[in-house]
Coordinates of C-alpha atoms and ligand atoms in Angstrom, one line a residue:
X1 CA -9.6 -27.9 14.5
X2 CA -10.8 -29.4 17.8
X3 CA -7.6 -32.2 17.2
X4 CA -5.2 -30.1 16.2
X5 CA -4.7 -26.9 18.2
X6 CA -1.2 -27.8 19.0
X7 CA -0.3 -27.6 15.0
X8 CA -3.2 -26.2 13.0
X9 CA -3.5 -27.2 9.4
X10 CA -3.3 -23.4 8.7
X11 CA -4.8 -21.9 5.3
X12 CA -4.3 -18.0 4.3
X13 CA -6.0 -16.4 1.5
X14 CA -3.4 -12.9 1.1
X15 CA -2.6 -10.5 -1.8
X16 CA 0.4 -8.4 -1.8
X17 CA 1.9 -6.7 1.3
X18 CA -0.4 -6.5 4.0
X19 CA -1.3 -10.6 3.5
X20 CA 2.6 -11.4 3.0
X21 CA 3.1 -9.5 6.6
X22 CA 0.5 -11.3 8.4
X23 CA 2.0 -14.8 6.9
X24 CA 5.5 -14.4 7.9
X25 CA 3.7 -14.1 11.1
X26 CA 1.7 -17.2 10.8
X27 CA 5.4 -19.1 9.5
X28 CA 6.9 -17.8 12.6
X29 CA 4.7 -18.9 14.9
X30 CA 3.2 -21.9 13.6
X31 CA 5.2 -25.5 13.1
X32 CA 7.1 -25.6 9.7
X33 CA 5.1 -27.1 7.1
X34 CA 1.8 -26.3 8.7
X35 CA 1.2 -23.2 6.6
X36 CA -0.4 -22.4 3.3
X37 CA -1.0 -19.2 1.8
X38 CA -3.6 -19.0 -1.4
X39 CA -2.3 -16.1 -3.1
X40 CA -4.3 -13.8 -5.6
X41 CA -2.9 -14.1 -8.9
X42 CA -5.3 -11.3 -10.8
X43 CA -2.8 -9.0 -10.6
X44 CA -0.7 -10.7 -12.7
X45 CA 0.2 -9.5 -16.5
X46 CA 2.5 -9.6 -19.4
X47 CA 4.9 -7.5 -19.5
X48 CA 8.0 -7.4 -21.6
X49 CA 6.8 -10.2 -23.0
X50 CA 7.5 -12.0 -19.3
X51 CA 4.6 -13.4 -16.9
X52 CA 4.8 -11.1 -13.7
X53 CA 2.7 -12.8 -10.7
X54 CA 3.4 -9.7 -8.3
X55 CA 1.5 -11.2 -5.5
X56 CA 3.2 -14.5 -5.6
X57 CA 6.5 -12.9 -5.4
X58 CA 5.5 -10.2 -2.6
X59 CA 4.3 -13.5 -0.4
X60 CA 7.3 -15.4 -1.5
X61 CA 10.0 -12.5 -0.8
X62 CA 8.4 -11.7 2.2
X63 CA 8.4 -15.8 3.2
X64 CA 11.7 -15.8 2.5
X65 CA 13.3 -12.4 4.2
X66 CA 14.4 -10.9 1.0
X67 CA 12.0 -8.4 0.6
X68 CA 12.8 -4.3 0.2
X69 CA 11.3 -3.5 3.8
X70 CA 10.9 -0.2 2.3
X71 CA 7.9 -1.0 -0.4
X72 CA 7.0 -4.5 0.9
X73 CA 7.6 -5.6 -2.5
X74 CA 10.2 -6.7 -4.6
X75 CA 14.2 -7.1 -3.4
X76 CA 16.0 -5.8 -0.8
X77 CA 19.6 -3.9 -2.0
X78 CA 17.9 -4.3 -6.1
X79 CA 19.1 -2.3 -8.7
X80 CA 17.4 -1.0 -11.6
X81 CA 19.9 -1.2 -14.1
X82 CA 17.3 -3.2 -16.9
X83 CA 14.6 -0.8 -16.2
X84 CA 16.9 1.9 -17.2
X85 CA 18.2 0.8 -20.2
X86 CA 15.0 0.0 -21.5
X87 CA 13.6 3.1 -20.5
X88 CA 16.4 5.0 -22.9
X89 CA 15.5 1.9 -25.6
X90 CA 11.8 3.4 -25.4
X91 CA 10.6 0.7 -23.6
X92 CA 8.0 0.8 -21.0
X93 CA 9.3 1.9 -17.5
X94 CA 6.2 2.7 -15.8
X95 CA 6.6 -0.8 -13.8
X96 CA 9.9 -1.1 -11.5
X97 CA 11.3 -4.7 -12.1
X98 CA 14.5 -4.9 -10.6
X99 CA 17.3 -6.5 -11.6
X100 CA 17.5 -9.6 -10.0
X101 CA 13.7 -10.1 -9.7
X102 CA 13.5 -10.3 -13.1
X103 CA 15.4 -13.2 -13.0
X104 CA 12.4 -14.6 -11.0
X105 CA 10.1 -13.4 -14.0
X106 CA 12.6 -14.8 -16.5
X107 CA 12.5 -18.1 -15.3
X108 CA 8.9 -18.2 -14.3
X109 CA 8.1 -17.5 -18.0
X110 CA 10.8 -19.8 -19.3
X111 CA 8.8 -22.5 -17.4
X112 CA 5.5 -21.3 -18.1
X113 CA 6.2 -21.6 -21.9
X114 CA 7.2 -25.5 -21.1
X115 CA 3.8 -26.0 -20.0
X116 CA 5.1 -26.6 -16.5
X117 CA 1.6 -25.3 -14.3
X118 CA 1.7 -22.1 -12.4
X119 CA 1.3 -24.1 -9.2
X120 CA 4.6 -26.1 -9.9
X121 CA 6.8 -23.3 -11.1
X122 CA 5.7 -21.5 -7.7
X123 CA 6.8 -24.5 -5.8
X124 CA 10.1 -24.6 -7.4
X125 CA 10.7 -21.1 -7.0
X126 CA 9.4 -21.0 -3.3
X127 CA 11.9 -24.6 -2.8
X128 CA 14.9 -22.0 -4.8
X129 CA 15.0 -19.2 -2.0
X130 CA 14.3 -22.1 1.2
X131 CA 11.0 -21.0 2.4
X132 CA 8.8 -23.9 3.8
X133 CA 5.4 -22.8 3.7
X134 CA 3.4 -23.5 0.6
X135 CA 2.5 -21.4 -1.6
X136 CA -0.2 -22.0 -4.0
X137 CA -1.5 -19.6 -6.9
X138 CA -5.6 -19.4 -7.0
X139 CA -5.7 -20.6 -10.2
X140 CA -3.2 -22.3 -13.0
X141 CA -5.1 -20.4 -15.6
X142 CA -4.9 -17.0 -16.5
X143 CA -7.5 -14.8 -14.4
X144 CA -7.0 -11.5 -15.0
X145 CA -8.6 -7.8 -12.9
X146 CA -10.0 -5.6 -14.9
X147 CA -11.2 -2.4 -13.1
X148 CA -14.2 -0.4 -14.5
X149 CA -13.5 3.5 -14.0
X150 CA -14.4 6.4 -14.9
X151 CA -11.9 6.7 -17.1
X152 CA -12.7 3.6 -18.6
X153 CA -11.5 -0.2 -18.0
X154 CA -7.8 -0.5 -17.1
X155 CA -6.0 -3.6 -16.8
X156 CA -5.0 -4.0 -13.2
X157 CA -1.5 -2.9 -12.8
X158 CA -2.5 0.1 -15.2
X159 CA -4.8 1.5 -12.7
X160 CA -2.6 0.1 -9.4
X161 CA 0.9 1.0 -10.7
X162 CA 0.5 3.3 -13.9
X163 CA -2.4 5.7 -12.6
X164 CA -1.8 5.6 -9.1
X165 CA -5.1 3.9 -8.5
X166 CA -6.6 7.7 -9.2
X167 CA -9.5 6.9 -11.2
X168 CA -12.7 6.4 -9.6
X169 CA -13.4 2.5 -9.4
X170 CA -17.3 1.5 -10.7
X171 CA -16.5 -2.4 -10.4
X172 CA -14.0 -4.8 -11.0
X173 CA -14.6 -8.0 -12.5
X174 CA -12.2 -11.0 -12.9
X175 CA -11.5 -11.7 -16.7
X176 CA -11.2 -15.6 -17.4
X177 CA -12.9 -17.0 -13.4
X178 CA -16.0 -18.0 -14.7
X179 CA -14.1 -20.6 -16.8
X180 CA -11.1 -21.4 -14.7
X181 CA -11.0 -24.5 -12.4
X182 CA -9.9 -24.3 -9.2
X183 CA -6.2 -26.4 -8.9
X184 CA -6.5 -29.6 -6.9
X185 CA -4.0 -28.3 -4.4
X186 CA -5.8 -25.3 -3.7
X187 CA -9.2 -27.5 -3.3
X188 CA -6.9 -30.1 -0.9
X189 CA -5.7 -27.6 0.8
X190 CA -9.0 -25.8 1.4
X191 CA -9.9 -29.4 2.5
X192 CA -7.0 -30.2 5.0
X193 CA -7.1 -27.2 6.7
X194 CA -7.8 -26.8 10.3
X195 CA -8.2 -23.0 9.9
X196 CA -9.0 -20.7 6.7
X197 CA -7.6 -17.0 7.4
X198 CA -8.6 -14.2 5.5
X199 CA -5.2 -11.7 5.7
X200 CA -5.2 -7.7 5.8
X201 CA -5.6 -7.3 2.1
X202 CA -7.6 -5.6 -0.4
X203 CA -11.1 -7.7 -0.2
X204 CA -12.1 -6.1 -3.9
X205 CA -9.3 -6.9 -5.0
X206 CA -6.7 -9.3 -3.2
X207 CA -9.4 -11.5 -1.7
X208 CA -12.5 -11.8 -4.5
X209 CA -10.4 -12.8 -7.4
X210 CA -9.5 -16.0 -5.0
X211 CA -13.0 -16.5 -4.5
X212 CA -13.8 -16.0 -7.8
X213 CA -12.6 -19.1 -9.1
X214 CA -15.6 -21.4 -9.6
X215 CA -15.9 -23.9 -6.5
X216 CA -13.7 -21.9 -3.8
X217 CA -16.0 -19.3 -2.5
X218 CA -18.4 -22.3 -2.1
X219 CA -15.7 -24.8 -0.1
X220 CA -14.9 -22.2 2.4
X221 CA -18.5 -21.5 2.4
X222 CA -19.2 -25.0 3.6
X223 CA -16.0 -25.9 5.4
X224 CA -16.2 -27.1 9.0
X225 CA -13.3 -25.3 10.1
X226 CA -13.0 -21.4 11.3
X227 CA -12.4 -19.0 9.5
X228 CA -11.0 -15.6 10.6
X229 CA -10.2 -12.3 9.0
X230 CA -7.8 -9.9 10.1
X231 CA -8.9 -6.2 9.2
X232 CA -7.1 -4.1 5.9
X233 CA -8.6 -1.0 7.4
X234 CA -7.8 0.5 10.7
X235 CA -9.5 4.0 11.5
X236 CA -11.0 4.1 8.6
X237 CA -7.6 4.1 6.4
X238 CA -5.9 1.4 4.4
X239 CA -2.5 1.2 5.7
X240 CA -1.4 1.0 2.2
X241 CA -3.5 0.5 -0.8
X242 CA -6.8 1.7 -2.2
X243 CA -9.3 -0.2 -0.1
X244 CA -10.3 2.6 1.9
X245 CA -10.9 5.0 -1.4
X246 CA -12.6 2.1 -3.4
X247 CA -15.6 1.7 -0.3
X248 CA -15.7 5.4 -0.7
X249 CA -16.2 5.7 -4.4
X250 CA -18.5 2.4 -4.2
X251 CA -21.0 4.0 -1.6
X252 CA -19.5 1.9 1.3
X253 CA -18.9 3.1 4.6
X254 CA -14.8 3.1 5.2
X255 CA -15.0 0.8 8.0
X256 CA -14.1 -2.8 9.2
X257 CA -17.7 -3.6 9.5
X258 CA -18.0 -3.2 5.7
X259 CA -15.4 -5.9 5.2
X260 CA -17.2 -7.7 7.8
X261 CA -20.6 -7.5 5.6
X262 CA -18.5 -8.1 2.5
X263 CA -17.3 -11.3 3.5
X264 CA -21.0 -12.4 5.0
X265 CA -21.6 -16.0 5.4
X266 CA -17.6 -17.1 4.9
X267 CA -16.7 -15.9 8.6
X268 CA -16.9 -17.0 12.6
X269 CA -13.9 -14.5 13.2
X270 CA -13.1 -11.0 13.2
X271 CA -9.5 -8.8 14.5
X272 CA -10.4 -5.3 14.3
X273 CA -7.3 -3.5 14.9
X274 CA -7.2 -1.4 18.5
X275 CA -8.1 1.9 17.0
X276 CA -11.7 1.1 15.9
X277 CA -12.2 -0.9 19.2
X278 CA -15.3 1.4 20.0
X279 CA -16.9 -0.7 17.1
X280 CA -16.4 -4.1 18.7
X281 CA -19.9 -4.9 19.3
X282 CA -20.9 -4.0 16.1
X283 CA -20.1 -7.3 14.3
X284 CA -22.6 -10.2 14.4
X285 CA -19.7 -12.6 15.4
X286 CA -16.8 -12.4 17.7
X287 CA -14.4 -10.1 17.2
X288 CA -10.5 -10.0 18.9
X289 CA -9.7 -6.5 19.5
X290 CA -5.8 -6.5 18.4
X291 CA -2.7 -4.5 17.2
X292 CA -3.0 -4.7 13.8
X293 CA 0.0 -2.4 12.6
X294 CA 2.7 -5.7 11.7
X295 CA 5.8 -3.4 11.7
X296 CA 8.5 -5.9 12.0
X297 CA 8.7 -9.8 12.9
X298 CA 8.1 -9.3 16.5
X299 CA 4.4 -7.8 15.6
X300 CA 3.8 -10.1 12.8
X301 CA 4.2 -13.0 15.7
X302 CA 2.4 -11.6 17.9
X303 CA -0.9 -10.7 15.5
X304 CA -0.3 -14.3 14.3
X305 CA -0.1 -15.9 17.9
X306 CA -2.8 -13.5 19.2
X307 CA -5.0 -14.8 16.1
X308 CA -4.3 -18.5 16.6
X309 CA -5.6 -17.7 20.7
X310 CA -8.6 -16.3 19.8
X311 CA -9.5 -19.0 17.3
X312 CA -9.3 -21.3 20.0
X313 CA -11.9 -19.5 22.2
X314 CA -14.5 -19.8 19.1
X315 CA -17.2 -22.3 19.5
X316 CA -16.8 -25.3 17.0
X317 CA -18.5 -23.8 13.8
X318 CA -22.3 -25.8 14.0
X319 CA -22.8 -27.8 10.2
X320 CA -23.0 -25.2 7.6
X321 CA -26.4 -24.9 5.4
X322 CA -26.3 -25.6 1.6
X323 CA -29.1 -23.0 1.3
X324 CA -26.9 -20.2 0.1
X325 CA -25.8 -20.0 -3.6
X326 CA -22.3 -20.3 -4.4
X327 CA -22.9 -17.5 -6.9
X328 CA -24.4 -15.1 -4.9
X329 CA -22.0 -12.1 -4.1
X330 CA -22.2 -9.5 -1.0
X331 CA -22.7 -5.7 -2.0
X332 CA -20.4 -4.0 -3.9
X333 CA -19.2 -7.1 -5.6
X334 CA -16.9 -7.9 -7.8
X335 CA -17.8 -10.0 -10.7
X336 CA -16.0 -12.3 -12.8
X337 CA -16.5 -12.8 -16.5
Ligands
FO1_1 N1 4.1 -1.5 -7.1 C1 4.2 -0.2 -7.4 O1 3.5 0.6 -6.8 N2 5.1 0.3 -8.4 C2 5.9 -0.6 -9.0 O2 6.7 -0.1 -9.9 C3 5.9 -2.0 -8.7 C4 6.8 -2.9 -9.3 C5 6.7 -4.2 -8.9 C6 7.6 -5.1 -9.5 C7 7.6 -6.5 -9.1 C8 6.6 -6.9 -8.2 O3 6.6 -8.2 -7.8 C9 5.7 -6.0 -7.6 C10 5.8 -4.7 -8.0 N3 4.9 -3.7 -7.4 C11 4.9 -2.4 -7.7 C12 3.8 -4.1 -6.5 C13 2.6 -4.6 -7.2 O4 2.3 -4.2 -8.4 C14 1.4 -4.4 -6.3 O5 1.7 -4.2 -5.0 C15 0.5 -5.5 -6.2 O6 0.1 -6.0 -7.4 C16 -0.8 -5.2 -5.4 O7 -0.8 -6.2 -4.4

């Protein structure tokens, strides 16, 4: 990054809402065209008999400014006019598509079934609504999150959306990583980057399924570059999401420094948000003390700026060892099968 702190080659690795806030923030602030965001695509599923890639949307809306500012994800001003009629048709409701999202699912899976990759049919769809930072799935291939409760396995949107993430998570484990490949965009991006940020999201689940596919967790391993993660939990709460209640039911302790650990060997960079700033010289790496909270653009910028300023204090990252296996995953990990 030495070369390039004007316009860092930036890479983000986000989920759903809390990594599409922190990347509008990085598009704001950094040159257009100098962003990518590697979004999770575990969460994705069938679902009347359309591909729904929930993450990829909630990144894309929120690239574009069309997102409900309410729930993060889906359309601002949707209706729900499908949803209802299939509901009184006996169809299944559980999961709110609105109206003219489903468009987006409609002509995702209308590509999809033309053999056109994932990666494509996001670039066309990201091109559709004008938004100039790339967005590139994990994977082309189907990788699906299953998560082991007590109440059995449950596909991931059937424990997110359906049960309310109630059940008590075991594990999760990625169905399909072990034999995906990662996408050659994802692996050239990984390897033109000038920066690799980790965003606020779920690390079980948002951020492992990424590093699940075969070769990545290894690259940013490896790379030469920093790499920074911004904090999902801020006084021992997820702003939104089950992080905090998974690290309970896992054993962890509900705190930043278990991400921290969780991430152990693919950092030089931690933002704890202000509120856990007593724990700042707990981390065995240094750590920006920010405000976390991205409420509207203004705070995304300023997290984003704030993020790029402290990456420029960190010591070039010394060559990285092959010692560690590319298999070997921190505590409480999530597997893939
Ligand atoms: N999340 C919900 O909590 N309830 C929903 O009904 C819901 C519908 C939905 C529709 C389209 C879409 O792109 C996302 C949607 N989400 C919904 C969000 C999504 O399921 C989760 O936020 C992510 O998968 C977790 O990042």
């Amino acid at each position: 990054m030495s070369n390039n702190f004007s316009s860092p080659n930036v890479v983000a690795l986000a989920g759903g809402v809390g990594g599409a806030k922190l990347a509008v923030g990085l598009q704001k602030v950094l040159p257009p065209g100098m962003l990518t965001v590697i979004v999770n695509t575990g969460d994705d599923f069938e679902h009347w008999g359309l591909t729904i890639c929930p993450d990829l949307d909630t990144v894309m809306y929120n690239l574009a400014g069309v997102n409900n500012p309410e729930t993060g994800w889906g359309l601002q001003g949707e209706t729900f006019n499908a949803l209802e009629a299939m509901g009184r048709l006996g169809g299944e409701d559980w999961f709110r598509l609105g109206d003219r999202d489903l468009a987006v699912h409609l002509r995702r899976s209308e590509w999809l079934r033309q053999d056109i990759p994932l990666t494509q049919v996001t670039d066309r769809l990201r091109r559709s609504l004008g938004v100039s930072t790339t967005i590139l799935p994990m994977s082309d291939v189907p990788i699906r999150t299953l998560v082991h409760t007590d109440e059995g396995d449950l596909p991931f949107q059937h424990y997110f959306v359906r049960r309310r993430c109630e059940p008590m998570v075991i594990d999760v484990s990625f169905v399909g990583a072990s034999n995906a490949q990662p996408t050659e965009e994802v692996l050239q991006a990984l390897d033109a980057a000038d920066l690799i940020v980790f965003c606020p999201s779920n690390p079980y689940l948002s951020i492992d399924p990424i590093l699940s596919v075969p070769g990545v967790r290894r690259m940013i391993r490896k790379s030469h570059v920093r790499r920074v993660a911004v904090t999902p939990i801020i006084g021992g709460r997820a702003l939104k999401g089950p992080a905090a209640k998974m690290m309970r039911e896992m054993g962890q302790m509900m705190s930043p420094i278990t991400v921290a650990d969780h991430f152990d060997g693919l950092l030089d960079g931690f933002v704890l948000d202000q509120a856990d700033a007593v724990l700042h010289n707990a981390f065995d790496m240094p750590v920006l003390v920010a405000d976390t909270v991205m409420t509207d653009l203004a705070s995304k910028a300023r997290l984003a700026q704030e993020l790029l300023d402290f990456v420029y204090t960190l010591d070039a990252p010394a060559a990285r060892s092959e010692s560690t296996s590319d298999i070997a995953l921190p505590t409480f990990s999530a597997t893939s099968s």
